């Protein structure tokens, strides 16, 4: 047997030339295979690789696509590098930015660029995203001719995921370490988790003290995202079952919405979230034992299928937050308790009331446990050293108040809250009124009573004075009413006595006006007499109406009538006065508006309101009347049927009324300051009569400023069922 070299030298040579030495690769071995076997060998070799391999020729057509890549995306025959970005749904390393065709690593390698370890994301619809580290090279011949390009993709999804989770845990730990309050810790955790996981928005919601709502304490938005429209729609408080936070709180477990667009629930702010590009939502309860302290919520830009590992991590984060919040709350409560106790002692030292606590013994007696240093004002001087407040109080109650005091102490012994005002004879022998309020509380088997005692002697003295003054005022009121009645009787009598003479004056004036022999001056004098006597007659009639209203003798003749027709007649009668001032007089009326009322009295109402509107509206202004039926609920008796009303409004563009004077507008003899300043004369009786007539019909009349200037009067009159319009 010869040496290895001898054996090698003795081997026959094939047509491809000599073989390579044993133990070394033979570059020419592949070329000695038939072409079919070469292709099979290379395809099997590439498919056996764990890394994905994609290669293209010089024209950019994909010619190599191994099995690892086909598991990511089935091969597309005729695939060109310009189509790879869309076909594979490629994104940059941030997971949000789609790659353009020229940014695809294979295209860049074909352009001559060398790529080492660059990360890309492959995220086909409906599948989990995968992260790859890409290495790419151009394929050139020794003489520099470009044959194509090659990229190798290593799946680093799990490695990257582990790094992200570790980073999130580290960020949470750092946030909790740096926080100085429970709220700050929770908000910092939201920011840490949201940023570490590459999500867009996070919130911390805290359960309110009364357990009735969940309140947003803080939130964090990724710097790259504009979520203003979504944030505006977010409420500050939500009830159980509302929104992601409310549903998580009510359910008591994690809530994972992979795609908001496919979720059928009407979740608060969901339309705004989808409009802002948010797709997934996660809610996780923050617990302390079995109690839920708050909820963490997160929103992402991409569809986010439920992830058990990530959920477990976030549950751990919530547990850390819960323990931290509970510990911080305990520390804050301890500080608050000490501060409150100090403030309580400071407050007690400043008040004049005596604050005390007593214990009811099993035998039924009472002994003091605590008392402030303010007992001296109640007894005239400080209690003797070692004296028991409860014993001193019981011994010095006024004899007339002893039964009430006994009932007071018995109620406390039964564990009931009680209070009493009684007289106490002080250590200085001065009797004072003391107001005692006490509340029992049990501490195990022991019964304690917390109470406050206040010297109310001055209040009783003032009450006695007030009763005396009240009696005097009532006597004065009776005298004033008697004087008012006498004044009304005098006014009615004088008005009645004036009516006949004024009527005679008007009659003679009319006769004189018909005398053809009067000179122009005499005719002017007669016109003045007639006009002034007419004013006096209207004043007398108004005063008589008010007198009848006050005495309850104003007659209302109720009959069927058409309010719309009455309004039209009134408008025609007042149109000349409106035209004289160039006013626009319009009406919006139904064809008929039937109701049961007194047409003469309602004509009086219409005349007063319409003449006022014309009188107080400057030239070239406008007066508008509208009327129609309205049905509303009777607020005083909800068991009755709805009450139909006929509503009339008269709006003008006049001089208006100061806002503070509207409440006095319907008082007799009242005239608005704007009317006085404008020099417009009047008696101030018309609106008082209007209100009296409308009230006698069971209706209402109101006045309000008109938008743009002027005044609007509204009259509402009830319509009987038989008179309601169909």
PDB file of N, CA and C in Angstrom, residues 286-328:
ATOM      1  N   UNK A 286     -54.540  47.694  37.191  1.00  0.00           N
ATOM      2  CA  UNK A 286     -53.482  47.835  38.196  1.00  0.00           C
ATOM      3  C   UNK A 286     -54.104  47.485  39.543  1.00  0.00           C
ATOM      4  N   UNK A 287     -53.605  46.435  40.179  1.00  0.00           N
ATOM      5  CA  UNK A 287     -54.245  45.897  41.376  1.00  0.00           C
ATOM      6  C   UNK A 287     -53.390  46.082  42.618  1.00  0.00           C
ATOM      7  N   UNK A 288     -54.103  46.033  43.741  1.00  0.00           N
ATOM      8  CA  UNK A 288     -53.471  45.840  45.038  1.00  0.00           C
ATOM      9  C   UNK A 288     -54.281  44.748  45.726  1.00  0.00           C
ATOM     10  N   UNK A 289     -53.784  43.525  45.656  1.00  0.00           N
ATOM     11  CA  UNK A 289     -54.591  42.394  46.128  1.00  0.00           C
ATOM     12  C   UNK A 289     -55.756  42.183  45.179  1.00  0.00           C
ATOM     13  N   UNK A 290     -56.961  42.151  45.735  1.00  0.00           N
ATOM     14  CA  UNK A 290     -58.156  42.000  44.905  1.00  0.00           C
ATOM     15  C   UNK A 290     -58.747  43.339  44.494  1.00  0.00           C
ATOM     16  N   UNK A 291     -58.201  44.431  45.000  1.00  0.00           N
ATOM     17  CA  UNK A 291     -58.739  45.757  44.700  1.00  0.00           C
ATOM     18  C   UNK A 291     -58.045  46.343  43.476  1.00  0.00           C
ATOM     19  N   UNK A 292     -58.836  46.885  42.554  1.00  0.00           N
ATOM     20  CA  UNK A 292     -58.289  47.549  41.371  1.00  0.00           C
ATOM     21  C   UNK A 292     -58.062  49.016  41.707  1.00  0.00           C
ATOM     22  N   UNK A 293     -56.810  49.455  41.598  1.00  0.00           N
ATOM     23  CA  UNK A 293     -56.462  50.845  41.893  1.00  0.00           C
ATOM     24  C   UNK A 293     -56.579  51.736  40.663  1.00  0.00           C
ATOM     25  N   UNK A 294     -56.329  51.160  39.491  1.00  0.00           N
ATOM     26  CA  UNK A 294     -56.362  51.954  38.281  1.00  0.00           C
ATOM     27  C   UNK A 294     -56.253  51.067  37.062  1.00  0.00           C
ATOM     28  N   UNK A 295     -56.090  51.675  35.898  1.00  0.00           N
ATOM     29  CA  UNK A 295     -56.006  50.951  34.630  1.00  0.00           C
ATOM     30  C   UNK A 295     -54.960  51.633  33.755  1.00  0.00           C
ATOM     31  N   UNK A 296     -54.094  50.810  33.147  1.00  0.00           N
ATOM     32  CA  UNK A 296     -53.167  51.287  32.121  1.00  0.00           C
ATOM     33  C   UNK A 296     -53.769  50.980  30.757  1.00  0.00           C
ATOM     34  N   UNK A 297     -53.791  51.960  29.855  1.00  0.00           N
ATOM     35  CA  UNK A 297     -54.285  51.736  28.503  1.00  0.00           C
ATOM     36  C   UNK A 297     -53.229  52.186  27.502  1.00  0.00           C
ATOM     37  N   UNK A 298     -53.146  51.440  26.401  1.00  0.00           N
ATOM     38  CA  UNK A 298     -52.173  51.749  25.354  1.00  0.00           C
ATOM     39  C   UNK A 298     -52.854  51.655  23.989  1.00  0.00           C
ATOM     40  N   UNK A 299     -52.382  52.473  23.035  1.00  0.00           N
ATOM     41  CA  UNK A 299     -52.886  52.448  21.663  1.00  0.00           C
ATOM     42  C   UNK A 299     -51.689  52.365  20.719  1.00  0.00           C
ATOM     43  N   UNK A 300     -51.834  51.558  19.658  1.00  0.00           N
ATOM     44  CA  UNK A 300     -50.752  51.358  18.695  1.00  0.00           C
ATOM     45  C   UNK A 300     -51.212  51.748  17.297  1.00  0.00           C
ATOM     46  N   UNK A 301     -50.224  52.007  16.425  1.00  0.00           N
ATOM     47  CA  UNK A 301     -50.523  52.403  15.047  1.00  0.00           C
ATOM     48  C   UNK A 301     -50.810  51.214  14.146  1.00  0.00           C
ATOM     49  N   UNK A 302     -50.489  50.016  14.611  1.00  0.00           N
ATOM     50  CA  UNK A 302     -50.639  48.840  13.771  1.00  0.00           C
ATOM     51  C   UNK A 302     -51.549  47.838  14.449  1.00  0.00           C
ATOM     52  N   UNK A 303     -52.116  46.944  13.640  1.00  0.00           N
ATOM     53  CA  UNK A 303     -52.891  45.832  14.203  1.00  0.00           C
ATOM     54  C   UNK A 303     -51.966  45.023  15.093  1.00  0.00           C
ATOM     55  N   UNK A 304     -52.422  44.703  16.292  1.00  0.00           N
ATOM     56  CA  UNK A 304     -51.562  44.084  17.299  1.00  0.00           C
ATOM     57  C   UNK A 304     -52.250  42.829  17.835  1.00  0.00           C
ATOM     58  N   UNK A 305     -51.980  41.664  17.225  1.00  0.00           N
ATOM     59  CA  UNK A 305     -52.608  40.440  17.739  1.00  0.00           C
ATOM     60  C   UNK A 305     -52.226  40.200  19.196  1.00  0.00           C
ATOM     61  N   UNK A 306     -53.137  39.558  19.933  1.00  0.00           N
ATOM     62  CA  UNK A 306     -52.891  39.282  21.346  1.00  0.00           C
ATOM     63  C   UNK A 306     -51.595  38.490  21.501  1.00  0.00           C
ATOM     64  N   UNK A 307     -50.798  38.893  22.455  1.00  0.00           N
ATOM     65  CA  UNK A 307     -49.472  38.309  22.660  1.00  0.00           C
ATOM     66  C   UNK A 307     -49.363  37.907  24.122  1.00  0.00           C
ATOM     67  N   UNK A 308     -49.298  36.594  24.369  1.00  0.00           N
ATOM     68  CA  UNK A 308     -49.276  36.106  25.754  1.00  0.00           C
ATOM     69  C   UNK A 308     -48.035  36.571  26.496  1.00  0.00           C
ATOM     70  N   UNK A 309     -46.877  36.514  25.827  1.00  0.00           N
ATOM     71  CA  UNK A 309     -45.642  36.937  26.499  1.00  0.00           C
ATOM     72  C   UNK A 309     -45.699  38.415  26.862  1.00  0.00           C
ATOM     73  N   UNK A 310     -46.180  39.211  25.911  1.00  0.00           N
ATOM     74  CA  UNK A 310     -46.270  40.642  26.170  1.00  0.00           C
ATOM     75  C   UNK A 310     -47.307  40.939  27.245  1.00  0.00           C
ATOM     76  N   UNK A 311     -48.408  40.216  27.215  1.00  0.00           N
ATOM     77  CA  UNK A 311     -49.432  40.394  28.257  1.00  0.00           C
ATOM     78  C   UNK A 311     -48.865  40.050  29.623  1.00  0.00           C
ATOM     79  N   UNK A 312     -48.077  38.982  29.678  1.00  0.00           N
ATOM     80  CA  UNK A 312     -47.474  38.589  30.952  1.00  0.00           C
ATOM     81  C   UNK A 312     -46.515  39.672  31.447  1.00  0.00           C
ATOM     82  N   UNK A 313     -45.733  40.250  30.513  1.00  0.00           N
ATOM     83  CA  UNK A 313     -44.826  41.336  30.895  1.00  0.00           C
ATOM     84  C   UNK A 313     -45.620  42.523  31.428  1.00  0.00           C
ATOM     85  N   UNK A 314     -46.673  42.902  30.724  1.00  0.00           N
ATOM     86  CA  UNK A 314     -47.460  44.062  31.139  1.00  0.00           C
ATOM     87  C   UNK A 314     -48.179  43.796  32.451  1.00  0.00           C
ATOM     88  N   UNK A 315     -48.624  42.553  32.673  1.00  0.00           N
ATOM     89  CA  UNK A 315     -49.225  42.212  33.966  1.00  0.00           C
ATOM     90  C   UNK A 315     -48.203  42.386  35.088  1.00  0.00           C
ATOM     91  N   UNK A 316     -46.964  41.995  34.797  1.00  0.00           N
ATOM     92  CA  UNK A 316     -45.921  42.205  35.797  1.00  0.00           C
ATOM     93  C   UNK A 316     -45.667  43.679  36.053  1.00  0.00           C
ATOM     94  N   UNK A 317     -45.705  44.473  34.974  1.00  0.00           N
ATOM     95  CA  UNK A 317     -45.550  45.925  35.132  1.00  0.00           C
ATOM     96  C   UNK A 317     -46.669  46.476  36.002  1.00  0.00           C
ATOM     97  N   UNK A 318     -47.906  46.041  35.734  1.00  0.00           N
ATOM     98  CA  UNK A 318     -49.049  46.504  36.524  1.00  0.00           C
ATOM     99  C   UNK A 318     -48.904  46.101  37.988  1.00  0.00           C
ATOM    100  N   UNK A 319     -48.387  44.896  38.223  1.00  0.00           N
ATOM    101  CA  UNK A 319     -48.192  44.459  39.607  1.00  0.00           C
ATOM    102  C   UNK A 319     -47.170  45.350  40.311  1.00  0.00           C
ATOM    103  N   UNK A 320     -46.074  45.686  39.608  1.00  0.00           N
ATOM    104  CA  UNK A 320     -45.075  46.599  40.186  1.00  0.00           C
ATOM    105  C   UNK A 320     -45.692  47.958  40.485  1.00  0.00           C
ATOM    106  N   UNK A 321     -46.482  48.461  39.515  1.00  0.00           N
ATOM    107  CA  UNK A 321     -47.120  49.764  39.710  1.00  0.00           C
ATOM    108  C   UNK A 321     -48.083  49.712  40.878  1.00  0.00           C
ATOM    109  N   UNK A 322     -48.871  48.623  40.965  1.00  0.00           N
ATOM    110  CA  UNK A 322     -49.833  48.496  42.062  1.00  0.00           C
ATOM    111  C   UNK A 322     -49.158  48.508  43.420  1.00  0.00           C
ATOM    112  N   UNK A 323     -48.071  47.732  43.540  1.00  0.00           N
ATOM    113  CA  UNK A 323     -47.354  47.698  44.822  1.00  0.00           C
ATOM    114  C   UNK A 323     -46.757  49.062  45.130  1.00  0.00           C
ATOM    115  N   UNK A 324     -46.200  49.694  44.089  1.00  0.00           N
ATOM    116  CA  UNK A 324     -45.596  51.009  44.320  1.00  0.00           C
ATOM    117  C   UNK A 324     -46.656  52.021  44.743  1.00  0.00           C
ATOM    118  N   UNK A 325     -47.775  52.040  43.987  1.00  0.00           N
ATOM    119  CA  UNK A 325     -48.839  52.993  44.302  1.00  0.00           C
ATOM    120  C   UNK A 325     -49.360  52.770  45.714  1.00  0.00           C
ATOM    121  N   UNK A 326     -49.560  51.509  46.071  1.00  0.00           N
ATOM    122  CA  UNK A 326     -50.087  51.216  47.411  1.00  0.00           C
ATOM    123  C   UNK A 326     -49.099  51.645  48.487  1.00  0.00           C
ATOM    124  N   UNK A 327     -47.797  51.383  48.242  1.00  0.00           N
ATOM    125  CA  UNK A 327     -46.795  51.777  49.227  1.00  0.00           C
ATOM    126  C   UNK A 327     -46.716  53.297  49.344  1.00  0.00           C
ATOM    127  N   UNK A 328     -46.728  53.976  48.191  1.00  0.00           N
ATOM    128  CA  UNK A 328     -46.679  55.435  48.227  1.00  0.00           C
ATOM    129  C   UNK A 328     -47.926  56.012  48.889  1.00  0.00           C
TER     130      UNK A 328
END
